[in-house]
């Protein structure tokens, strides 16, 4: 994309006069958790019909002032993204495929009838925030700086017949350890039969907060059933496996040199994960043929029993790759393999993390240097 000077979106920088003291920051970075502590700055940018995108600002992290009648609080016109900045062993700080997040943010905006943010402005906002708060990018292995761009409807008023006439785009950042505590412990999953996540024609392929609000009841049921995570089936036939919580699923068939991997094809009700897309490209390079197909809950059970299906894992930016060890539904439960992380899962995980942390070649140019 060539941005002409007249359409380029500018950001001013107003540095915090009161940043977190270095000793305190180091204490947080030693054990950052996930999404609990935020860096010294945030980026904000506004949109109105008359002015388009304007007033880009890197400013101290802090509360937003919004009237109770602001549209987002009532009709959930909100979208978000999630990506990470990695410190590559003593070298540069990089982001992983941020253009893919920028493109998805545009698609989510279109679905929620919100203005599209140009890719150049999305990338610039990420670069500015990470550069400003570079001391917050952890150095420990497996740690990263999680970036959360989001957009909210800011028009004041309760009229329901039209989308908001104004919006605020914001980026915040939070140092992150591995998402699921305890590293690569396999998770157990609950097949939800009472709830669905997304229906054809709905917002399933947009990354919007409303999808998550609608998913919590299913996740609570999973935990009440003794499982870590919920797995969603399609809303029409209640048969085809779609996603696990906020992550895409992969199924490994066979083992050794005969192993191949399958992920449910995107039908419009699944979130098109960038991790998913990356693994579809990396799989064949590592000797694992990949396919996009579908699998029913019954097949999942039968193919585990027959030994054809050897490993299952979930993938997403936050937790990278998480093995699935056990499945439970209203009418029974079963193990996947022996319930421990499988070799194909771990090989893919190692390769992807290796590219992100600069220990492996980056054949597709996914790594984007920030500073
Ligand atoms: C964000 C998200 C994913 C994973 O996407 P990545 O781009 O790989 O992080 C999968 N499913 C849902 C529902 C999501 O919101």
Short mmCIF file of C-alpha atoms and ligand atoms in Angstrom, two decimals:
data_model
loop_
_atom_site.label_atom_id
_atom_site.label_comp_id
_atom_site.label_asym_id
_atom_site.label_seq_id
_atom_site.Cartn_x
_atom_site.Cartn_y
_atom_site.Cartn_z
CA UNK A 1 0.00 0.00 0.00
CA UNK A 2 1.39 3.42 -0.87
CA UNK A 3 0.24 6.04 1.57
CA UNK A 4 0.18 9.49 0.08
CA UNK A 5 1.22 12.22 2.55
CA UNK A 6 -2.26 13.71 2.60
CA UNK A 7 -3.91 10.48 3.77
CA UNK A 8 -1.20 9.43 6.23
CA UNK A 9 -2.45 9.29 9.80
CA UNK A 10 -0.09 11.10 12.18
CA UNK A 11 0.48 10.31 15.86
CA UNK A 12 1.85 12.76 18.43
CA UNK A 13 3.79 11.41 21.37
CA UNK A 14 3.12 12.60 24.91
CA UNK A 15 5.43 10.59 27.18
CA UNK A 16 4.38 9.69 30.70
CA UNK A 17 5.79 11.94 33.41
CA UNK A 18 5.22 9.18 35.92
CA UNK A 19 6.36 5.84 34.46
CA UNK A 20 6.56 2.69 36.59
CA UNK A 21 9.97 2.72 38.36
CA UNK A 22 12.48 0.28 36.76
CA UNK A 23 12.75 -1.93 39.85
CA UNK A 24 8.97 -2.32 40.01
CA UNK A 25 8.81 -3.04 36.27
CA UNK A 26 11.51 -5.72 36.56
CA UNK A 27 9.56 -7.32 39.39
CA UNK A 28 6.46 -7.53 37.13
CA UNK A 29 8.48 -8.84 34.19
CA UNK A 30 9.91 -11.67 36.28
CA UNK A 31 6.41 -13.16 36.57
CA UNK A 32 4.06 -11.29 34.25
CA UNK A 33 0.97 -13.53 34.25
CA UNK A 34 -1.38 -12.71 31.36
CA UNK A 35 -3.19 -9.43 30.74
CA UNK A 36 -2.97 -8.18 34.32
CA UNK A 37 -0.38 -5.41 34.23
CA UNK A 38 -0.19 -2.76 31.53
CA UNK A 39 2.72 -0.71 30.24
CA UNK A 40 3.25 3.02 30.75
CA UNK A 41 1.60 4.12 27.50
CA UNK A 42 -1.32 3.56 25.16
CA UNK A 43 -2.20 4.74 21.67
CA UNK A 44 -5.50 6.46 20.90
CA UNK A 45 -6.97 7.57 17.58
CA UNK A 46 -10.41 8.95 16.79
CA UNK A 47 -12.80 8.73 13.85
CA UNK A 48 -15.76 10.85 12.87
CA UNK A 49 -17.65 10.96 9.61
CA UNK A 50 -16.58 14.56 9.01
CA UNK A 51 -12.90 14.22 9.87
CA UNK A 52 -12.09 10.56 9.25
CA UNK A 53 -9.21 9.26 11.40
CA UNK A 54 -7.61 12.03 13.46
CA UNK A 55 -5.91 12.99 16.74
CA UNK A 56 -3.51 10.02 16.86
CA UNK A 57 -1.69 10.10 20.20
CA UNK A 58 0.74 8.00 22.19
CA UNK A 59 -0.07 9.00 25.76
CA UNK A 60 0.19 7.73 29.35
CA UNK A 61 -1.90 4.59 30.00
CA UNK A 62 -5.02 5.55 31.91
CA UNK A 63 -8.83 5.51 32.18
CA UNK A 64 -11.06 6.53 29.30
CA UNK A 65 -13.71 9.15 30.01
CA UNK A 66 -16.98 8.10 28.37
CA UNK A 67 -20.56 9.04 29.07
CA UNK A 68 -22.86 6.26 30.30
CA UNK A 69 -24.91 6.79 27.13
CA UNK A 70 -21.96 5.89 24.89
CA UNK A 71 -23.05 3.42 22.20
CA UNK A 72 -20.51 0.66 22.95
CA UNK A 73 -21.95 0.09 26.43
CA UNK A 74 -25.38 -0.67 25.03
CA UNK A 75 -25.02 -2.33 21.65
CA UNK A 76 -21.53 -3.85 21.87
CA UNK A 77 -20.13 -2.32 18.72
CA UNK A 78 -16.58 -3.36 19.54
CA UNK A 79 -13.80 -5.27 17.80
CA UNK A 80 -10.30 -6.21 18.88
CA UNK A 81 -7.05 -7.85 17.86
CA UNK A 82 -4.34 -9.74 19.72
CA UNK A 83 -0.69 -10.01 18.72
CA UNK A 84 2.67 -10.18 20.41
CA UNK A 85 6.04 -8.43 20.34
CA UNK A 86 9.02 -10.71 21.01
CA UNK A 87 12.55 -9.87 22.06
CA UNK A 88 14.84 -11.95 19.89
CA UNK A 89 17.78 -13.04 22.11
CA UNK A 90 19.74 -9.83 22.53
CA UNK A 91 18.64 -8.66 19.09
CA UNK A 92 15.67 -6.68 17.81
CA UNK A 93 12.13 -6.54 19.12
CA UNK A 94 9.76 -7.94 16.50
CA UNK A 95 6.07 -8.53 15.91
CA UNK A 96 4.71 -11.68 14.24
CA UNK A 97 2.65 -11.12 11.06
CA UNK A 98 1.15 -7.79 12.21
CA UNK A 99 -0.12 -7.13 8.66
CA UNK A 100 -2.35 -10.17 8.99
CA UNK A 101 -3.83 -8.70 12.18
CA UNK A 102 -4.31 -5.36 10.41
CA UNK A 103 -6.16 -7.09 7.57
CA UNK A 104 -8.37 -9.05 9.96
CA UNK A 105 -9.11 -5.88 11.94
CA UNK A 106 -10.41 -4.33 8.71
CA UNK A 107 -12.62 -7.34 8.01
CA UNK A 108 -13.97 -7.32 11.57
CA UNK A 109 -14.70 -3.59 11.24
CA UNK A 110 -16.63 -4.14 8.00
CA UNK A 111 -18.78 -6.86 9.64
CA UNK A 112 -19.59 -4.66 12.65
CA UNK A 113 -20.36 -1.65 10.39
CA UNK A 114 -17.38 0.27 11.73
CA UNK A 115 -14.83 2.37 9.79
CA UNK A 116 -11.82 0.48 8.47
CA UNK A 117 -8.45 1.49 9.88
CA UNK A 118 -5.80 1.61 7.12
CA UNK A 119 -3.17 -1.07 7.54
CA UNK A 120 -0.37 1.53 7.67
CA UNK A 121 -2.00 3.25 10.66
CA UNK A 122 -2.51 -0.08 12.45
CA UNK A 123 1.17 -0.96 11.97
CA UNK A 124 2.33 2.51 12.96
CA UNK A 125 0.31 2.40 16.19
CA UNK A 126 1.90 -0.94 17.13
CA UNK A 127 5.41 0.27 16.29
CA UNK A 128 5.01 3.48 18.25
CA UNK A 129 3.67 1.81 21.38
CA UNK A 130 6.26 -0.98 21.40
CA UNK A 131 9.11 1.48 20.78
CA UNK A 132 7.87 3.79 23.53
CA UNK A 133 7.50 0.92 26.01
CA UNK A 134 10.37 -1.26 24.74
CA UNK A 135 11.67 -1.78 28.29
CA UNK A 136 8.45 -3.67 28.97
CA UNK A 137 9.20 -6.41 26.42
CA UNK A 138 10.28 -9.36 28.58
CA UNK A 139 13.61 -11.10 28.02
CA UNK A 140 12.73 -14.46 29.59
CA UNK A 141 12.16 -17.43 27.28
CA UNK A 142 8.53 -17.83 26.21
CA UNK A 143 7.58 -14.38 27.50
CA UNK A 144 6.42 -11.55 25.24
CA UNK A 145 4.57 -8.25 25.16
CA UNK A 146 0.92 -8.89 24.32
CA UNK A 147 -0.64 -6.10 22.25
CA UNK A 148 -4.35 -5.42 22.31
CA UNK A 149 -5.64 -3.05 19.62
CA UNK A 150 -9.39 -2.44 19.85
CA UNK A 151 -12.07 -0.12 18.53
CA UNK A 152 -15.25 1.08 20.25
CA UNK A 153 -18.33 3.01 19.18
CA UNK A 154 -18.30 6.37 20.99
CA UNK A 155 -21.44 8.13 19.79
CA UNK A 156 -23.60 9.36 22.64
CA UNK A 157 -27.22 8.26 22.53
CA UNK A 158 -29.39 5.15 22.57
CA UNK A 159 -30.73 5.14 19.01
CA UNK A 160 -30.59 1.60 17.71
CA UNK A 161 -31.23 1.94 14.01
CA UNK A 162 -27.80 2.93 12.84
CA UNK A 163 -24.16 2.36 13.67
CA UNK A 164 -22.30 4.94 15.73
CA UNK A 165 -21.10 8.09 13.96
CA UNK A 166 -17.85 8.21 15.95
CA UNK A 167 -15.25 5.67 17.11
CA UNK A 168 -12.11 5.40 19.19
CA UNK A 169 -9.24 3.09 18.31
CA UNK A 170 -6.92 2.24 21.19
CA UNK A 171 -3.87 0.01 21.68
CA UNK A 172 -2.72 -1.18 25.08
CA UNK A 173 0.14 -3.55 25.92
CA UNK A 174 0.73 -6.09 28.65
CA UNK A 175 3.77 -8.26 29.40
CA UNK A 176 2.80 -11.92 29.10
CA UNK A 177 4.07 -15.28 30.28
CA UNK A 178 2.71 -18.47 28.73
CA UNK A 179 -1.07 -18.06 28.65
CA UNK A 180 -2.09 -21.28 30.36
CA UNK A 181 -0.26 -21.61 33.67
CA UNK A 182 2.13 -24.53 33.89
CA UNK A 183 3.45 -24.41 30.31
CA UNK A 184 2.41 -27.18 27.92
CA UNK A 185 0.16 -29.10 30.23
CA UNK A 186 -2.54 -30.78 28.07
CA UNK A 187 -6.03 -29.38 28.58
CA UNK A 188 -9.30 -31.24 28.91
CA UNK A 189 -12.23 -30.05 26.83
CA UNK A 190 -16.02 -30.10 27.16
CA UNK A 191 -18.14 -30.53 24.03
CA UNK A 192 -20.90 -27.98 24.44
CA UNK A 193 -24.31 -29.27 23.42
CA UNK A 194 -26.41 -26.60 25.16
CA UNK A 195 -24.73 -23.56 23.64
CA UNK A 196 -23.24 -22.58 20.30
CA UNK A 197 -20.69 -19.87 19.61
CA UNK A 198 -21.60 -18.67 16.13
CA UNK A 199 -24.27 -19.22 13.50
CA UNK A 200 -24.11 -18.82 9.70
CA UNK A 201 -24.49 -15.16 8.82
CA UNK A 202 -23.50 -14.09 12.33
CA UNK A 203 -20.27 -12.61 13.65
CA UNK A 204 -18.26 -15.81 14.21
CA UNK A 205 -15.46 -14.85 11.85
CA UNK A 206 -15.15 -11.31 13.21
CA UNK A 207 -12.99 -10.74 16.27
CA UNK A 208 -15.57 -8.92 18.38
CA UNK A 209 -16.13 -8.77 22.11
CA UNK A 210 -19.73 -9.90 21.71
CA UNK A 211 -18.60 -13.36 20.61
CA UNK A 212 -16.80 -13.71 23.91
CA UNK A 213 -19.70 -12.41 26.01
CA UNK A 214 -21.89 -15.08 24.41
CA UNK A 215 -19.30 -17.80 25.07
CA UNK A 216 -18.83 -17.41 28.82
CA UNK A 217 -21.91 -19.49 29.73
CA UNK A 218 -20.48 -22.43 27.75
CA UNK A 219 -17.05 -21.97 29.30
CA UNK A 220 -18.58 -21.96 32.81
CA UNK A 221 -20.39 -25.20 31.98
CA UNK A 222 -17.09 -26.70 30.83
CA UNK A 223 -15.44 -25.83 34.15
CA UNK A 224 -18.46 -27.12 36.10
CA UNK A 225 -18.07 -30.38 34.17
CA UNK A 226 -14.48 -30.65 35.32
CA UNK A 227 -12.87 -29.47 32.06
CA UNK A 228 -10.48 -26.63 31.27
CA UNK A 229 -12.01 -25.39 28.04
CA UNK A 230 -15.20 -25.48 25.97
CA UNK A 231 -15.28 -26.88 22.42
CA UNK A 232 -17.97 -25.52 20.10
CA UNK A 233 -19.94 -27.53 17.59
CA UNK A 234 -21.59 -25.97 14.53
CA UNK A 235 -24.91 -24.26 15.22
CA UNK A 236 -26.91 -25.90 12.40
CA UNK A 237 -26.33 -29.65 12.77
CA UNK A 238 -24.71 -29.49 16.22
CA UNK A 239 -22.28 -32.03 14.90
CA UNK A 240 -19.16 -30.53 13.36
CA UNK A 241 -16.30 -29.47 15.58
CA UNK A 242 -15.43 -25.79 15.19
CA UNK A 243 -13.17 -24.21 17.83
CA UNK A 244 -11.91 -24.47 21.40
CA UNK A 245 -12.70 -21.31 23.41
CA UNK A 246 -10.65 -18.58 21.76
CA UNK A 247 -8.42 -20.96 19.81
CA UNK A 248 -8.52 -22.99 16.58
CA UNK A 249 -8.19 -26.79 16.65
CA UNK A 250 -5.88 -29.18 14.79
CA UNK A 251 -6.19 -32.97 14.51
CA UNK A 252 -3.17 -35.20 13.91
CA UNK A 253 -3.67 -38.52 12.09
CA UNK A 254 -1.07 -41.30 12.10
CA UNK A 255 2.42 -40.99 13.48
CA UNK A 256 6.08 -40.89 12.53
CA UNK A 257 6.72 -40.28 8.81
CA UNK A 258 3.04 -41.00 8.05
CA UNK A 259 1.65 -38.22 10.26
CA UNK A 260 -0.68 -35.66 8.67
CA UNK A 261 -2.65 -32.79 10.16
CA UNK A 262 -6.17 -31.52 9.63
CA UNK A 263 -7.98 -28.40 10.81
CA UNK A 264 -11.67 -27.61 10.32
CA UNK A 265 -12.19 -25.64 7.10
CA UNK A 266 -13.35 -22.04 7.56
CA UNK A 267 -17.09 -21.98 7.03
CA UNK A 268 -17.79 -18.39 8.05
CA UNK A 269 -18.57 -19.28 11.66
CA UNK A 270 -14.97 -19.81 12.76
CA UNK A 271 -12.37 -17.21 13.58
CA UNK A 272 -9.64 -17.33 10.92
CA UNK A 273 -6.63 -17.58 13.26
CA UNK A 274 -3.26 -16.31 12.14
CA UNK A 275 -1.60 -19.09 14.11
CA UNK A 276 -3.85 -21.57 12.28
CA UNK A 277 -2.85 -20.09 8.93
CA UNK A 278 0.85 -20.17 9.89
CA UNK A 279 0.68 -23.85 10.88
CA UNK A 280 -1.07 -24.75 7.62
CA UNK A 281 1.99 -23.31 5.85
CA UNK A 282 4.63 -24.74 8.21
CA UNK A 283 3.15 -28.26 8.40
CA UNK A 284 4.23 -29.41 4.92
CA UNK A 285 7.70 -27.86 5.39
CA UNK A 286 8.14 -30.10 8.44
CA UNK A 287 6.93 -33.15 6.55
CA UNK A 288 3.32 -33.13 7.74
CA UNK A 289 0.80 -32.93 4.90
CA UNK A 290 -2.03 -30.59 5.94
CA UNK A 291 -5.67 -30.38 4.98
CA UNK A 292 -8.72 -28.33 5.80
CA UNK A 293 -11.73 -30.59 6.19
CA UNK A 294 -14.24 -31.32 8.91
CA UNK A 295 -14.68 -33.72 11.80
CA UNK A 296 -17.82 -34.58 13.77
CA UNK A 297 -17.88 -35.17 17.51
CA UNK A 298 -18.71 -38.86 16.85
CA UNK A 299 -15.79 -39.23 14.44
CA UNK A 300 -13.48 -37.62 17.00
CA UNK A 301 -14.43 -40.29 19.51
CA UNK A 302 -14.32 -43.22 17.07
CA UNK A 303 -11.02 -42.21 15.51
CA UNK A 304 -9.41 -41.91 18.94
CA UNK A 305 -10.72 -45.38 19.83
CA UNK A 306 -9.36 -46.86 16.58
CA UNK A 307 -6.00 -45.16 17.07
CA UNK A 308 -6.18 -43.30 13.73
CA UNK A 309 -6.40 -39.93 15.47
CA UNK A 310 -3.22 -39.62 17.51
CA UNK A 311 -2.99 -36.00 18.71
CA UNK A 312 -5.20 -32.92 19.01
CA UNK A 313 -4.06 -29.41 19.81
CA UNK A 314 -5.45 -25.89 19.94
CA UNK A 315 -3.62 -22.84 18.62
CA UNK A 316 -3.77 -19.07 18.96
CA UNK A 317 -1.54 -16.09 19.62
CA UNK A 318 -1.98 -16.00 23.39
CA UNK A 319 -1.19 -19.64 24.21
CA UNK A 320 0.62 -20.54 20.93
CA UNK A 321 -0.04 -24.32 20.82
CA UNK A 322 -1.81 -26.19 23.59
CA UNK A 323 -2.23 -29.98 23.51
CA UNK A 324 -5.69 -31.43 24.18
CA UNK A 325 -5.50 -34.56 26.34
CA UNK A 326 -9.08 -35.47 27.14
CA UNK A 327 -12.58 -34.88 25.76
CA UNK A 328 -15.80 -34.98 27.72
CA UNK A 329 -19.41 -34.64 26.61
CA UNK A 330 -22.84 -35.24 28.13
CA UNK A 331 -22.60 -38.92 27.19
CA UNK A 332 -19.06 -39.90 27.98
CA UNK A 333 -15.39 -39.09 27.87
CA UNK A 334 -12.28 -40.29 26.11
CA UNK A 335 -8.54 -39.77 25.96
CA UNK A 336 -6.52 -38.63 22.97
CA UNK A 337 -3.55 -40.98 22.62
CA UNK A 338 -2.18 -41.46 26.11
CA UNK A 339 -3.25 -37.95 27.14
CA UNK A 340 0.25 -36.46 27.00
CA UNK A 341 1.57 -33.88 24.48
CA UNK A 342 2.32 -35.65 21.17
CA UNK A 343 5.47 -35.33 19.06
CA UNK A 344 3.80 -33.59 16.10
CA UNK A 345 2.20 -31.03 18.43
CA UNK A 346 5.53 -30.33 20.12
CA UNK A 347 7.43 -30.17 16.81
CA UNK A 348 5.06 -27.56 15.39
CA UNK A 349 5.16 -25.60 18.63
CA UNK A 350 8.95 -25.58 18.66
CA UNK A 351 9.15 -24.43 15.04
CA UNK A 352 6.61 -21.63 15.39
CA UNK A 353 8.13 -20.31 18.64
CA UNK A 354 11.59 -20.68 17.04
CA UNK A 355 10.58 -18.34 14.21
CA UNK A 356 9.01 -15.85 16.63
CA UNK A 357 12.06 -15.75 18.91
CA UNK A 358 14.57 -15.68 16.03
CA UNK A 359 16.07 -19.13 16.63
CA UNK A 360 14.80 -20.51 13.33
CA UNK A 361 14.86 -19.16 9.77
CA UNK A 362 11.82 -17.13 8.77
CA UNK A 363 11.11 -18.43 5.24
CA UNK A 364 7.85 -16.51 4.79
CA UNK A 365 8.99 -13.12 6.08
CA UNK A 366 6.54 -13.25 8.98
CA UNK A 367 8.79 -11.49 11.46
CA UNK A 368 8.37 -7.70 11.41
CA UNK A 369 11.20 -5.75 13.02
CA UNK A 370 10.00 -2.94 15.28
CA UNK A 371 13.11 -1.63 17.05
C1 LIG B 1 -8.26 -14.72 18.23
C2 LIG B 1 -8.99 -16.00 18.13
C3 LIG B 1 -8.38 -17.19 17.63
C4 LIG B 1 -6.91 -17.28 17.30
O1 LIG B 1 -6.46 -16.38 16.36
P1 LIG B 1 -4.90 -16.05 16.25
O2 LIG B 1 -4.84 -15.06 15.16
O3 LIG B 1 -4.20 -17.30 15.94
O4 LIG B 1 -4.49 -15.50 17.59
C5 LIG B 1 -9.17 -18.31 17.48
N1 LIG B 1 -10.46 -18.32 17.84
C6 LIG B 1 -11.07 -17.21 18.34
C7 LIG B 1 -12.51 -17.28 18.70
C8 LIG B 1 -10.36 -16.02 18.50
O5 LIG B 1 -10.96 -14.94 19.01
#
